[in-house]
N, CA, C and O atoms as CSV, one atom per row, in Angstrom:
chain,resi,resn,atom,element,x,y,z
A,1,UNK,N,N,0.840,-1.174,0.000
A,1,UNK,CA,C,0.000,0.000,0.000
A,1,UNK,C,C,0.890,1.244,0.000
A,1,UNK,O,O,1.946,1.310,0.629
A,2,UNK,N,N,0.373,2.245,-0.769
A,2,UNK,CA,C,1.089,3.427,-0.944
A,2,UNK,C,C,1.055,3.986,0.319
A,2,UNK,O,O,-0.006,3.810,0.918
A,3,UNK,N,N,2.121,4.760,1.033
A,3,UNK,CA,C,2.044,5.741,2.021
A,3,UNK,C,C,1.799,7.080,1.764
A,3,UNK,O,O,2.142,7.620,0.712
A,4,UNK,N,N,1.131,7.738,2.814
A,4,UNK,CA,C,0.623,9.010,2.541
A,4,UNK,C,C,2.028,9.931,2.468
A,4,UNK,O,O,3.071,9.767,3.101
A,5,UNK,N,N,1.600,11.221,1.215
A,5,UNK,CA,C,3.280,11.481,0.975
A,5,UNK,C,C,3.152,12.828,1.917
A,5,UNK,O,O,2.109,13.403,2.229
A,6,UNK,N,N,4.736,13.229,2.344
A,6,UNK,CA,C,4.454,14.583,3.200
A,6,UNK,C,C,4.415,15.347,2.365
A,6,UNK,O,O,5.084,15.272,1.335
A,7,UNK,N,N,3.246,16.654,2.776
A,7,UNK,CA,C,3.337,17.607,1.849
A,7,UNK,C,C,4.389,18.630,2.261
A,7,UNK,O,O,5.113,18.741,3.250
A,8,UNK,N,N,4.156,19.571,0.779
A,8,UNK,CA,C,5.374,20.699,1.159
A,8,UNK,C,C,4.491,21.589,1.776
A,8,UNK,O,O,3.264,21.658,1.695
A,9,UNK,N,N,5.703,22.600,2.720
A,9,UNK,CA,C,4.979,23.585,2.994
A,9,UNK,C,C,4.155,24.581,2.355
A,9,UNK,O,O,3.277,25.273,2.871
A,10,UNK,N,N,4.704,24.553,0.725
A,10,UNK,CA,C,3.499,25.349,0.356
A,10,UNK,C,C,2.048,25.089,-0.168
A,10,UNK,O,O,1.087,25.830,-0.373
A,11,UNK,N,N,2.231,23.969,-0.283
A,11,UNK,CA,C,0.764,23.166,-0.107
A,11,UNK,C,C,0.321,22.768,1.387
A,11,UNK,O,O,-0.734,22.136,1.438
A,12,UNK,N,N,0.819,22.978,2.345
A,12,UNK,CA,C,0.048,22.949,3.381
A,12,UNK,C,C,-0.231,24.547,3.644
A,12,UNK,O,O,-1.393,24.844,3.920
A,13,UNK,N,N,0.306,25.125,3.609
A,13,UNK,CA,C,-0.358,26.453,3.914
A,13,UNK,C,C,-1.273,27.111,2.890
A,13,UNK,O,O,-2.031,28.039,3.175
A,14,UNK,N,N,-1.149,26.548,1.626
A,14,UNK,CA,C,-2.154,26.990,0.306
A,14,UNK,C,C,-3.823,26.234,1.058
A,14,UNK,O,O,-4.764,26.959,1.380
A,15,UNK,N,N,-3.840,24.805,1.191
A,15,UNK,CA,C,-4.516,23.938,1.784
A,15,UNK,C,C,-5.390,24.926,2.897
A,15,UNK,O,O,-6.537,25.366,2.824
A,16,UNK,N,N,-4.319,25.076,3.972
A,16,UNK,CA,C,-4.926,25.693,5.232
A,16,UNK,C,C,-5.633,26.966,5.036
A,16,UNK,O,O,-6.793,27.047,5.440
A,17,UNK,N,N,-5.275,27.607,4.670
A,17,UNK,CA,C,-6.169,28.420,3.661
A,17,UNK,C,C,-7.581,28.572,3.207
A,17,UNK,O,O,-8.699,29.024,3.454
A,18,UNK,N,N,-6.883,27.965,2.457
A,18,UNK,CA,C,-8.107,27.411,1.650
A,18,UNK,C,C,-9.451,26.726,2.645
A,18,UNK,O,O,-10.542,27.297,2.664
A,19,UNK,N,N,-9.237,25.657,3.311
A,19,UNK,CA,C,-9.930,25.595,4.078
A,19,UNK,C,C,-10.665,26.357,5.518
A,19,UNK,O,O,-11.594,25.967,6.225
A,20,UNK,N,N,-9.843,27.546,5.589
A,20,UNK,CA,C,-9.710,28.799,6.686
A,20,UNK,C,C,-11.020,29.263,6.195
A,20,UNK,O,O,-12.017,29.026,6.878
A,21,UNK,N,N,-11.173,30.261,4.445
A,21,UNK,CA,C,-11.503,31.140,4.662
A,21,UNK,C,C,-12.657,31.404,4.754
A,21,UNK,O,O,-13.141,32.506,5.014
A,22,UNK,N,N,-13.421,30.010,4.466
A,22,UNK,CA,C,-14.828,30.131,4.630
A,22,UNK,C,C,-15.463,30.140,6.319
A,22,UNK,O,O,-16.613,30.264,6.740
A,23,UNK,N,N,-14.824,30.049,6.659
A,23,UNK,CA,C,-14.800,29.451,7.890
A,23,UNK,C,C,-15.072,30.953,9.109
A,23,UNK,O,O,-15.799,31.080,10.094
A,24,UNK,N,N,-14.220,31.759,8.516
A,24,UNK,CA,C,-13.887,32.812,9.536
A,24,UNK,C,C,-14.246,34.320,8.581
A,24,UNK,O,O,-14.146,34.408,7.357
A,25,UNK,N,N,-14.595,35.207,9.346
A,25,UNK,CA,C,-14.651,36.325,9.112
A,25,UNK,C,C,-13.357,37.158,8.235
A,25,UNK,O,O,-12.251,36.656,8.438
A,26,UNK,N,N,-13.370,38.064,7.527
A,26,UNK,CA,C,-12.214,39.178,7.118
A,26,UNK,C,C,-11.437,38.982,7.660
A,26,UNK,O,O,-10.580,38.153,7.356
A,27,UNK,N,N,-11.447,39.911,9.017
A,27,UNK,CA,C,-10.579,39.913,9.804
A,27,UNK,C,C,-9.561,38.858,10.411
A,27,UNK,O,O,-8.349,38.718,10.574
A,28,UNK,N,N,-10.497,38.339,10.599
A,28,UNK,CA,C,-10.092,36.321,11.278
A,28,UNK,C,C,-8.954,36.221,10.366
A,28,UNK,O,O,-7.773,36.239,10.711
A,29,UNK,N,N,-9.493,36.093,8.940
A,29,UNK,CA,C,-8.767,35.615,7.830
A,29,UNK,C,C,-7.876,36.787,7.774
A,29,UNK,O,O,-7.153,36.291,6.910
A,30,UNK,N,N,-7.522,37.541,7.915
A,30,UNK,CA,C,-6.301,38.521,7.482
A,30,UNK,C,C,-5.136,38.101,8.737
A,30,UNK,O,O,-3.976,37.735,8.551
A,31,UNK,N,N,-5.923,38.303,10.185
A,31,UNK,CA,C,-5.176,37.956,11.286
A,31,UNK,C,C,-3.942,36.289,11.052
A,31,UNK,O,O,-2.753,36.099,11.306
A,32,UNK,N,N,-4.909,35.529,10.537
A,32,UNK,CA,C,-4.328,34.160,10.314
A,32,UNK,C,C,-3.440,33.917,9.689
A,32,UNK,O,O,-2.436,33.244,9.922
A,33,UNK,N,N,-3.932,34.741,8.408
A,33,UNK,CA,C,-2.843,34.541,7.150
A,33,UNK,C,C,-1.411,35.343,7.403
A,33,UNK,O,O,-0.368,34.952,6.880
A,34,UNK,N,N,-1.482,36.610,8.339
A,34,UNK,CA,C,-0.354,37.088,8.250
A,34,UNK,C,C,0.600,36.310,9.913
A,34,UNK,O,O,1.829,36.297,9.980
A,35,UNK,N,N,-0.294,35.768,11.021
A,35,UNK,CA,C,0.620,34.619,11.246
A,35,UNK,C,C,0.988,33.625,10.677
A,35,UNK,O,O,2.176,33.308,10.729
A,36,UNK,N,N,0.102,32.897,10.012
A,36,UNK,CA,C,1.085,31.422,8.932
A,36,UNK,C,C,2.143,32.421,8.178
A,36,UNK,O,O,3.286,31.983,8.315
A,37,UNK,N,N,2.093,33.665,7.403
A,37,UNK,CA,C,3.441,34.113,6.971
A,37,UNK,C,C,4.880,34.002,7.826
A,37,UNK,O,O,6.017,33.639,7.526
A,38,UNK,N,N,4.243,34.500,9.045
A,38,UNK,CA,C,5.504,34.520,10.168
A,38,UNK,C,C,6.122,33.205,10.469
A,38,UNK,O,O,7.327,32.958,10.413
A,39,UNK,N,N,5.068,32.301,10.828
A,39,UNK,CA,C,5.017,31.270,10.908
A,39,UNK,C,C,5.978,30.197,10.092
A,39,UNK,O,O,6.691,29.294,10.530
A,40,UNK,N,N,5.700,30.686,8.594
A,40,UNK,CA,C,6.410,30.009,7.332
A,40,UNK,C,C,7.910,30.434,7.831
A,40,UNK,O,O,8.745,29.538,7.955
A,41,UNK,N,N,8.303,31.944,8.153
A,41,UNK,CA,C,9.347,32.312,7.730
A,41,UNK,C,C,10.214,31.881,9.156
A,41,UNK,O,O,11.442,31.821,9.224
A,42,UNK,N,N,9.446,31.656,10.046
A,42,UNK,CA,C,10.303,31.579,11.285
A,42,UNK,C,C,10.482,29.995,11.680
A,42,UNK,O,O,11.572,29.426,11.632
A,43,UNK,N,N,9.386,29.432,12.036
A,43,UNK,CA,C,9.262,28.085,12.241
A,43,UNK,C,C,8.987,26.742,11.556
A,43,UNK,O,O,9.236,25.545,11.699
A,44,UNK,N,N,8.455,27.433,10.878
A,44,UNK,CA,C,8.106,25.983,9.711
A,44,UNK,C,C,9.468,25.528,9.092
A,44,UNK,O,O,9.899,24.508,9.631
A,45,UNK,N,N,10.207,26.005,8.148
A,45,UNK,CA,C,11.235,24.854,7.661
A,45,UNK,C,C,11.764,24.412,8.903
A,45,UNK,O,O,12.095,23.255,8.644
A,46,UNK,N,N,12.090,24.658,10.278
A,46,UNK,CA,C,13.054,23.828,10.485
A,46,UNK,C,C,11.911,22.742,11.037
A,46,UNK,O,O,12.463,21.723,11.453
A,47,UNK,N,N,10.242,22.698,11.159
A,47,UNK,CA,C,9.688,21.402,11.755
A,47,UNK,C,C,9.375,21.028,10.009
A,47,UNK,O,O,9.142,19.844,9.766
A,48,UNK,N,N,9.374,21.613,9.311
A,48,UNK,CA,C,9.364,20.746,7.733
A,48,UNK,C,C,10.777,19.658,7.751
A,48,UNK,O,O,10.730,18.457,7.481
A,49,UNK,N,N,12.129,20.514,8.182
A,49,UNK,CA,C,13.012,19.595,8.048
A,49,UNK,C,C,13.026,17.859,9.194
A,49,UNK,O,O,13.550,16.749,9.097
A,50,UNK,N,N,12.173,18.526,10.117
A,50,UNK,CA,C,12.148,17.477,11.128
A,50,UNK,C,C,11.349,16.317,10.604
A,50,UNK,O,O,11.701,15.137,10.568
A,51,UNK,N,N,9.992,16.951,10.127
A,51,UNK,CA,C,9.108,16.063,9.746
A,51,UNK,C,C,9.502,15.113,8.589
A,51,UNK,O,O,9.131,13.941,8.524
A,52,UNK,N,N,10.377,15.803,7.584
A,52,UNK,CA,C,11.236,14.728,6.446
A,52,UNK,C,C,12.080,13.580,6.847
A,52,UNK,O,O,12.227,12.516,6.245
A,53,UNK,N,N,12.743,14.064,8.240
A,53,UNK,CA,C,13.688,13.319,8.478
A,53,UNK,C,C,12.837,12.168,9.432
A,53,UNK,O,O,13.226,11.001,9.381
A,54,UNK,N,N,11.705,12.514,10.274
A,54,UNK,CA,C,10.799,11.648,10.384
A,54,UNK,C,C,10.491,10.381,9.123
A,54,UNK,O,O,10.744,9.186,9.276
A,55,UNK,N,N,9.955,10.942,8.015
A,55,UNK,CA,C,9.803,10.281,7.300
A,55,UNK,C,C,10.239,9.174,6.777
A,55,UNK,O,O,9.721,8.062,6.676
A,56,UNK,N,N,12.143,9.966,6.169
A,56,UNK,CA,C,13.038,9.121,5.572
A,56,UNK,C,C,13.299,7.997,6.823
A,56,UNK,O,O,13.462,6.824,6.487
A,57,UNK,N,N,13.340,8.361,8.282
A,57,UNK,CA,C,13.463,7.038,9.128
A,57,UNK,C,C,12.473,6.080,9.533
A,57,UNK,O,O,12.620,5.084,10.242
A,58,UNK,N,N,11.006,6.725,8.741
A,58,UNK,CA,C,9.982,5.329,8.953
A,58,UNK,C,C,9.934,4.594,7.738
A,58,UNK,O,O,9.272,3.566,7.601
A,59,UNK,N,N,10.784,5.231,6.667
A,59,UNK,CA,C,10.865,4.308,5.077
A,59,UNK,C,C,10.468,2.805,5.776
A,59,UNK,O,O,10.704,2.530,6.953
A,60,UNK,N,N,9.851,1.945,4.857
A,60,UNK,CA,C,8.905,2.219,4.131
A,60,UNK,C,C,7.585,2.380,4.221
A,60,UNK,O,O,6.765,2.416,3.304
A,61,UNK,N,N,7.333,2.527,5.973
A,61,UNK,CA,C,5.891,3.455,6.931
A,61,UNK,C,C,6.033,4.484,6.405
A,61,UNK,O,O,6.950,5.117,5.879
A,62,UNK,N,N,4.645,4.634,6.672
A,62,UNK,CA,C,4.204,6.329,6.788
A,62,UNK,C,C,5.040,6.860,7.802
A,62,UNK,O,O,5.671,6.202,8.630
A,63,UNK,N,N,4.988,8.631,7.633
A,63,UNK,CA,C,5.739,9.367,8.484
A,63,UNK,C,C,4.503,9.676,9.680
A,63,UNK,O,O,4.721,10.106,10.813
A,64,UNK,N,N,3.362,9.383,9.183
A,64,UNK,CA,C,2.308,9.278,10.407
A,64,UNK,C,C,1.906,8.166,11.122
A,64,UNK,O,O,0.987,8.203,11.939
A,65,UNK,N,N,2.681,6.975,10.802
A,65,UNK,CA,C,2.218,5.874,11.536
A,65,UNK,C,C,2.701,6.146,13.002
A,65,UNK,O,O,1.857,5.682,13.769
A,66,UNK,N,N,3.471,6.574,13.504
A,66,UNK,CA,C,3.976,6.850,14.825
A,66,UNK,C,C,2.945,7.646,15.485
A,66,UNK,O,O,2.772,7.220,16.627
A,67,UNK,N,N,2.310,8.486,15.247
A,67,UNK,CA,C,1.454,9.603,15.567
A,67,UNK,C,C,-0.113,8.841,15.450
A,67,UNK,O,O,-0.993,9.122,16.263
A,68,UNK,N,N,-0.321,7.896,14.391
A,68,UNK,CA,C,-1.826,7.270,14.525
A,68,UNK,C,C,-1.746,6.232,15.670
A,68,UNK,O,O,-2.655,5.855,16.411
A,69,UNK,N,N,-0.416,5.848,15.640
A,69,UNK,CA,C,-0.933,4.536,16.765
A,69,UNK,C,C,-1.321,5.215,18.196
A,69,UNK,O,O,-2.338,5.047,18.869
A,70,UNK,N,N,-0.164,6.050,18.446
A,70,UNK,CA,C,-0.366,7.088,19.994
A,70,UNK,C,C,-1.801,7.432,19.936
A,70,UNK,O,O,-2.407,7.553,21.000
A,71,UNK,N,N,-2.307,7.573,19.008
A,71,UNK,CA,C,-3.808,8.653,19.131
A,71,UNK,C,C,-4.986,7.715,18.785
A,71,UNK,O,O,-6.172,7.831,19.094
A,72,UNK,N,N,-4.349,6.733,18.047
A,72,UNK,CA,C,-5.535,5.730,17.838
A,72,UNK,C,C,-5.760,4.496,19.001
A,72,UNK,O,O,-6.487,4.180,19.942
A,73,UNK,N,N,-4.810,4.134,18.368
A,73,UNK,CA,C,-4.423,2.411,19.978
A,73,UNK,C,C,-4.334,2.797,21.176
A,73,UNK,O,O,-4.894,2.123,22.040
A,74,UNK,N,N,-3.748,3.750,21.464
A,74,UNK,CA,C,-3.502,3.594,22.824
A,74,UNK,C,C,-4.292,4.127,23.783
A,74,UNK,O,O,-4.290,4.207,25.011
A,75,UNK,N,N,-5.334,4.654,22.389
A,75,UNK,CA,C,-6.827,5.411,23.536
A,75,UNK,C,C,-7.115,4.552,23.926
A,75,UNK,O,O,-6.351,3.604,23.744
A,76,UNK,N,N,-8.212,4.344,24.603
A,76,UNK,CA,C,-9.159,3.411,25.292
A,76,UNK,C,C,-10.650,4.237,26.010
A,76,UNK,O,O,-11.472,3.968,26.886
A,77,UNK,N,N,-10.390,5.377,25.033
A,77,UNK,CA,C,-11.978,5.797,24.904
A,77,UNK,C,C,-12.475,5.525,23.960
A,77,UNK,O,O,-12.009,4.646,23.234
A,78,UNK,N,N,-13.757,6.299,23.623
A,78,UNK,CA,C,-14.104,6.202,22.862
A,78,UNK,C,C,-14.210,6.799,20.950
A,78,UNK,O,O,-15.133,7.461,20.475
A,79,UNK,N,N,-13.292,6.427,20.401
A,79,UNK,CA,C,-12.923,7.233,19.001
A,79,UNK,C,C,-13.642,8.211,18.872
A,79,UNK,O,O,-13.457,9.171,19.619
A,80,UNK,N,N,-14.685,8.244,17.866
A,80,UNK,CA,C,-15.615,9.106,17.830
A,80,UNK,C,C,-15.297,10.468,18.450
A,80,UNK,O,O,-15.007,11.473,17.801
A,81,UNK,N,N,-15.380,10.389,19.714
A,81,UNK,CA,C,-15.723,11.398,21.068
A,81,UNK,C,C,-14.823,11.709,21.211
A,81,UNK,O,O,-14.692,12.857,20.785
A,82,UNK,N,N,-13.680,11.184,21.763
A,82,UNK,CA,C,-12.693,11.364,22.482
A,82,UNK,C,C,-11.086,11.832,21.337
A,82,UNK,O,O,-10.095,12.405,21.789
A,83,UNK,N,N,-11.276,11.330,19.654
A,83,UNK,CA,C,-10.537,11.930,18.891
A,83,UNK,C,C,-11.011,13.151,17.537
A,83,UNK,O,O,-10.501,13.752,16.591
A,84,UNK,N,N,-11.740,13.058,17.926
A,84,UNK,CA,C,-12.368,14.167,16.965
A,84,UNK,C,C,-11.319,15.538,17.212
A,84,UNK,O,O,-11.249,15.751,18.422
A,85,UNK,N,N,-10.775,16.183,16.688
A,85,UNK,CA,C,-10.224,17.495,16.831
A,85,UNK,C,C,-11.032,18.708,16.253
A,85,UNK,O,O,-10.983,19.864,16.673
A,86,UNK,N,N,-11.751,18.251,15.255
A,86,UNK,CA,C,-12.327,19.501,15.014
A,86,UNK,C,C,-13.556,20.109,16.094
A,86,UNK,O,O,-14.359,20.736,15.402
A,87,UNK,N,N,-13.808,20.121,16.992
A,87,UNK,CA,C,-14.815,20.188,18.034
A,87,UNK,C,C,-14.554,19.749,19.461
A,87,UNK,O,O,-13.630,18.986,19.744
A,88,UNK,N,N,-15.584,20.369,20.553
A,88,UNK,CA,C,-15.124,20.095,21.664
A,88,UNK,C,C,-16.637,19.969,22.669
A,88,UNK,O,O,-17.278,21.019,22.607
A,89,UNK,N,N,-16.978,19.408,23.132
A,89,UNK,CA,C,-18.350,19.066,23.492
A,89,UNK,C,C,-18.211,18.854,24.815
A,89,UNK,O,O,-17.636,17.844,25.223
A,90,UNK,N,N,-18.841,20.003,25.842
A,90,UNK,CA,C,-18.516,19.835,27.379
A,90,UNK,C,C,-19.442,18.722,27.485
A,90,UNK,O,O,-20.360,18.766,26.666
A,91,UNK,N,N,-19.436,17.536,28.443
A,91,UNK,CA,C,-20.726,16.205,28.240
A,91,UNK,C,C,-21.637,16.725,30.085
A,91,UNK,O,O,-21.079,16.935,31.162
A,92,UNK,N,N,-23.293,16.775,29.706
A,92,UNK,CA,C,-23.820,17.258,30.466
A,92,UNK,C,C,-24.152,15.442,30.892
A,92,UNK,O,O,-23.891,15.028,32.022
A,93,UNK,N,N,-24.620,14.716,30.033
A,93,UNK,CA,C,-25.489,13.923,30.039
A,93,UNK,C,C,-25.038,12.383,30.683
A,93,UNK,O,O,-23.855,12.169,30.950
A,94,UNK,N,N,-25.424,12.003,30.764
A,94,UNK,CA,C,-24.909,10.334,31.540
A,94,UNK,C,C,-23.951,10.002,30.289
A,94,UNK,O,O,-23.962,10.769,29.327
A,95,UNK,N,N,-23.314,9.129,30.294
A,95,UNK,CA,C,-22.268,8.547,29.777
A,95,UNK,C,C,-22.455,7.381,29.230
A,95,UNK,O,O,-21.329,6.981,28.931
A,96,UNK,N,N,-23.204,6.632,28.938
A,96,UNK,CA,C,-24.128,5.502,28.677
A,96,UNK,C,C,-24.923,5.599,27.022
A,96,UNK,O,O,-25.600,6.556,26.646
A,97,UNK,N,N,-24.697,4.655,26.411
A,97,UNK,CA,C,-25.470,4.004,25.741
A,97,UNK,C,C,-26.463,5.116,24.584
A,97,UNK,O,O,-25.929,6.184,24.288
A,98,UNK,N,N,-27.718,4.835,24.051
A,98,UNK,CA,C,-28.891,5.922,23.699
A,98,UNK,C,C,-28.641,7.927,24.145
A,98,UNK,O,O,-28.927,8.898,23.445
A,99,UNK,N,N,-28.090,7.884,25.386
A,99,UNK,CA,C,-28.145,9.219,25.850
A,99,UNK,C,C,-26.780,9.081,25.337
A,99,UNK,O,O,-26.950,8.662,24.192
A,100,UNK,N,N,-26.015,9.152,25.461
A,100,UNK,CA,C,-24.360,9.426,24.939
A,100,UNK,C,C,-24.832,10.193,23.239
A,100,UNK,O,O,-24.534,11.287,22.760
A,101,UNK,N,N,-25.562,9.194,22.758
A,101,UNK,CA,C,-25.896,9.336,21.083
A,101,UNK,C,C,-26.932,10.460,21.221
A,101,UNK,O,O,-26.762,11.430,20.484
A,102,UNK,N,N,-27.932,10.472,22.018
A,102,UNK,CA,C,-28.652,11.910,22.003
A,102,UNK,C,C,-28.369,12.988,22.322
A,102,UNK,O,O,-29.180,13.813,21.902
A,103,UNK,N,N,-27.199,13.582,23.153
A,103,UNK,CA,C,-26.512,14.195,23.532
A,103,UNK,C,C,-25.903,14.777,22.641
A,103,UNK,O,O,-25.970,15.971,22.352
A,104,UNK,N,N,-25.215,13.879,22.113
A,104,UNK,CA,C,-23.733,14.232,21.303
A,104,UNK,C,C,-24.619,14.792,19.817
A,104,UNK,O,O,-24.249,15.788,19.195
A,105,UNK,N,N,-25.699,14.040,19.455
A,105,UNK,CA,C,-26.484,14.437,18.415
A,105,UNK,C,C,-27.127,16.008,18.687
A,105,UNK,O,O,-26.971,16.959,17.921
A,106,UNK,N,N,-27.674,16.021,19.610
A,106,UNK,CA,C,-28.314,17.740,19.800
A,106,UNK,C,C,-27.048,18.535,19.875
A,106,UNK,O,O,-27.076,19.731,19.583
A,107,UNK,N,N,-26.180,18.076,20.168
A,107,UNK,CA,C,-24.844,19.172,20.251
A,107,UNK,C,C,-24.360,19.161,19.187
A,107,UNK,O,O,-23.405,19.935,19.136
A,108,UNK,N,N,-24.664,18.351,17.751
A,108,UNK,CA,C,-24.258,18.562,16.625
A,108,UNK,C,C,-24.993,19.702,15.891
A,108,UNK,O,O,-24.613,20.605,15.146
A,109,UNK,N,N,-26.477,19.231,16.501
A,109,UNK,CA,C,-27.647,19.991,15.836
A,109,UNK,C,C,-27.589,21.908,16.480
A,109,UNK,O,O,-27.823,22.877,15.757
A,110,UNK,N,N,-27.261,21.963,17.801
A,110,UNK,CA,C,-26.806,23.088,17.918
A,110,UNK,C,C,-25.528,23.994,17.580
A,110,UNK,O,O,-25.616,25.218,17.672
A,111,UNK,N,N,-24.494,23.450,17.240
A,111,UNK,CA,C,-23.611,23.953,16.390
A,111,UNK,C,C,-24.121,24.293,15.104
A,111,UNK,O,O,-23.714,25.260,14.460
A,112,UNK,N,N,-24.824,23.672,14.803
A,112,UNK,CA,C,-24.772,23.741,12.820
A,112,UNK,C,C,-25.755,24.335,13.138
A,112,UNK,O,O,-25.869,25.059,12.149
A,113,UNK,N,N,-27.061,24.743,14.159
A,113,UNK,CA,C,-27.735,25.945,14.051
A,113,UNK,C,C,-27.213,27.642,14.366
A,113,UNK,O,O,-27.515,28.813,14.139
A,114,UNK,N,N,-26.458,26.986,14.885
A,114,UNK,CA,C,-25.358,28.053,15.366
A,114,UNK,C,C,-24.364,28.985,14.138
A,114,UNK,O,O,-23.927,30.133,14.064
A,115,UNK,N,N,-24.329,27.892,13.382
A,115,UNK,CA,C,-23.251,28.189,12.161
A,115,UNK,C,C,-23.974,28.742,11.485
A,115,UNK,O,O,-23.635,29.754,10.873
A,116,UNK,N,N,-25.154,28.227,11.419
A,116,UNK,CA,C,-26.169,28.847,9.699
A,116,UNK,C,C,-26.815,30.292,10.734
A,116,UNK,O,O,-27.173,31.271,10.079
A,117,UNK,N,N,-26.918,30.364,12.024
A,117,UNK,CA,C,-27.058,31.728,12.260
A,117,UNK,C,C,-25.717,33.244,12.260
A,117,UNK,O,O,-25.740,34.406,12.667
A,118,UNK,N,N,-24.816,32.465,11.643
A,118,UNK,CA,C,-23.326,33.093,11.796
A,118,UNK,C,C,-23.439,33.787,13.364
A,118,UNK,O,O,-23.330,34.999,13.548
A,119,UNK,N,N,-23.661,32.862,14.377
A,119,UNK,CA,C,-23.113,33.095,15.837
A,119,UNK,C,C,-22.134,32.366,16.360
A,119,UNK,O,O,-21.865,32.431,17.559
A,120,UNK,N,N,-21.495,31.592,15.520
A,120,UNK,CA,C,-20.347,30.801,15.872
A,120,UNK,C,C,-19.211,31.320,15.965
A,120,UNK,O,O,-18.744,32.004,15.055
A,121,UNK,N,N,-18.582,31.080,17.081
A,121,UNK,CA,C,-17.413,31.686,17.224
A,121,UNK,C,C,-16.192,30.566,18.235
A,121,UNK,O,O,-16.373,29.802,19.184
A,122,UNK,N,N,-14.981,30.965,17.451
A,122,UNK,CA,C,-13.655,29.988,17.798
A,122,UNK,C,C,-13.473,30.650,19.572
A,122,UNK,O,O,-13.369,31.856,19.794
A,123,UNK,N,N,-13.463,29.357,20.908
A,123,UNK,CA,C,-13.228,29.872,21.887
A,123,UNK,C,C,-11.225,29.949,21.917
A,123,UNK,O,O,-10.297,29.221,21.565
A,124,UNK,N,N,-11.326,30.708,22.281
A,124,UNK,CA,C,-9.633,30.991,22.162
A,124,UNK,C,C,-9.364,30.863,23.646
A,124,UNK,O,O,-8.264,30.403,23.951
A,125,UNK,N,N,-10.164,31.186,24.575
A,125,UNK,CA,C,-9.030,31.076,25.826
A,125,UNK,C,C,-9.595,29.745,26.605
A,125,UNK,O,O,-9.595,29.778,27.836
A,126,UNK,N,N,-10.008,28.741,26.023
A,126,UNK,CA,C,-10.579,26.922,26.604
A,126,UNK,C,C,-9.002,26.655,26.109
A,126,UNK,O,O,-8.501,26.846,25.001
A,127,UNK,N,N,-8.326,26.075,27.510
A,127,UNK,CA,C,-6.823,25.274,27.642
A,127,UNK,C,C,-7.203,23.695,26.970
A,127,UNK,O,O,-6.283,22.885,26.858
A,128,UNK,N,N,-8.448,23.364,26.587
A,128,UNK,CA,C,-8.440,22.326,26.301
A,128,UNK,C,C,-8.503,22.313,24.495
A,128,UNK,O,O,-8.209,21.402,23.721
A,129,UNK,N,N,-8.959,23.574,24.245
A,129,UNK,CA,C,-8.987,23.327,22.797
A,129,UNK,C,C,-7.870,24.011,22.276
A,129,UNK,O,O,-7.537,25.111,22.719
A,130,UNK,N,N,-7.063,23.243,21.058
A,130,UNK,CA,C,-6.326,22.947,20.341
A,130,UNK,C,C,-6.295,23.764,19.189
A,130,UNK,O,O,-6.988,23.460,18.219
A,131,UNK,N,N,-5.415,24.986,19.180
A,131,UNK,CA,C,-5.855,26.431,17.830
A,131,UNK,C,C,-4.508,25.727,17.149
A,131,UNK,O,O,-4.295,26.592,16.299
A,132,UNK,N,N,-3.516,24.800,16.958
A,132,UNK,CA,C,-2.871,25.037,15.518
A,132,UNK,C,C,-3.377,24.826,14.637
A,132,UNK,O,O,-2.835,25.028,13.550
């Protein structure tokens, strides 16, 4: 099986982008783009160079197999819930079975009512959620 190839940095930041700008306001999007510039010029090649050299030493693995097993195997929650990154869901409800799924379902349904009312907004100061 083919391994996933690393991209370059300028396809990950064309990418990120791209996927940014619908997402966020003007501003949002001006703020962002001119940190990934800084970003590019300060920090990125030398974790681009890291991440290659990752790579060339998992020949003929992926350069992400190290990173899926930690996040996949060695959970012992529940996938779904517990690896999702794009979202963060404080849990009110019992932990169990039917309610876990109704829960997690109305909290889908209130986001995406949330979104189509453009009242959504990125929490920036929750230590638990994850802005790279």
């Amino acid at each position: 099986m083919k391994t996933l190839p690393l991209p370059s940095l300028d396809d990950t930041f064309a990418t990120y982008l791209q996927w940014l700008r619908p997402l966020v306001d003007d501003k949002t999007y001006a703020h962002s783009a001119k940190a990934l510039e800084d970003f590019r010029h300060l920090e990125a090649p030398k974790l681009q160079r890291l991440l290659e050299q990752r790579a060339d030493l998992a020949a003929p693995d992926s350069w992400l197999i190290d990173y899926w097993r930690g996040m996949r195997l060695a959970n012992r929650g529940s996938l779904p819930l517990t690896g999702n990154q794009a979202m963060k869901i404080d849990w009110k409800a019992p932990q169990s079975g039917l309610k876990r799924v109704a829960h997690f379902t109305h909290a889908l349904a209130r986001v995406h009512h949330a979104y189509q009312n453009g009242e959504l907004r990125a929490i920036l100061d929750d230590p638990d959620t994850c802005h790279s």
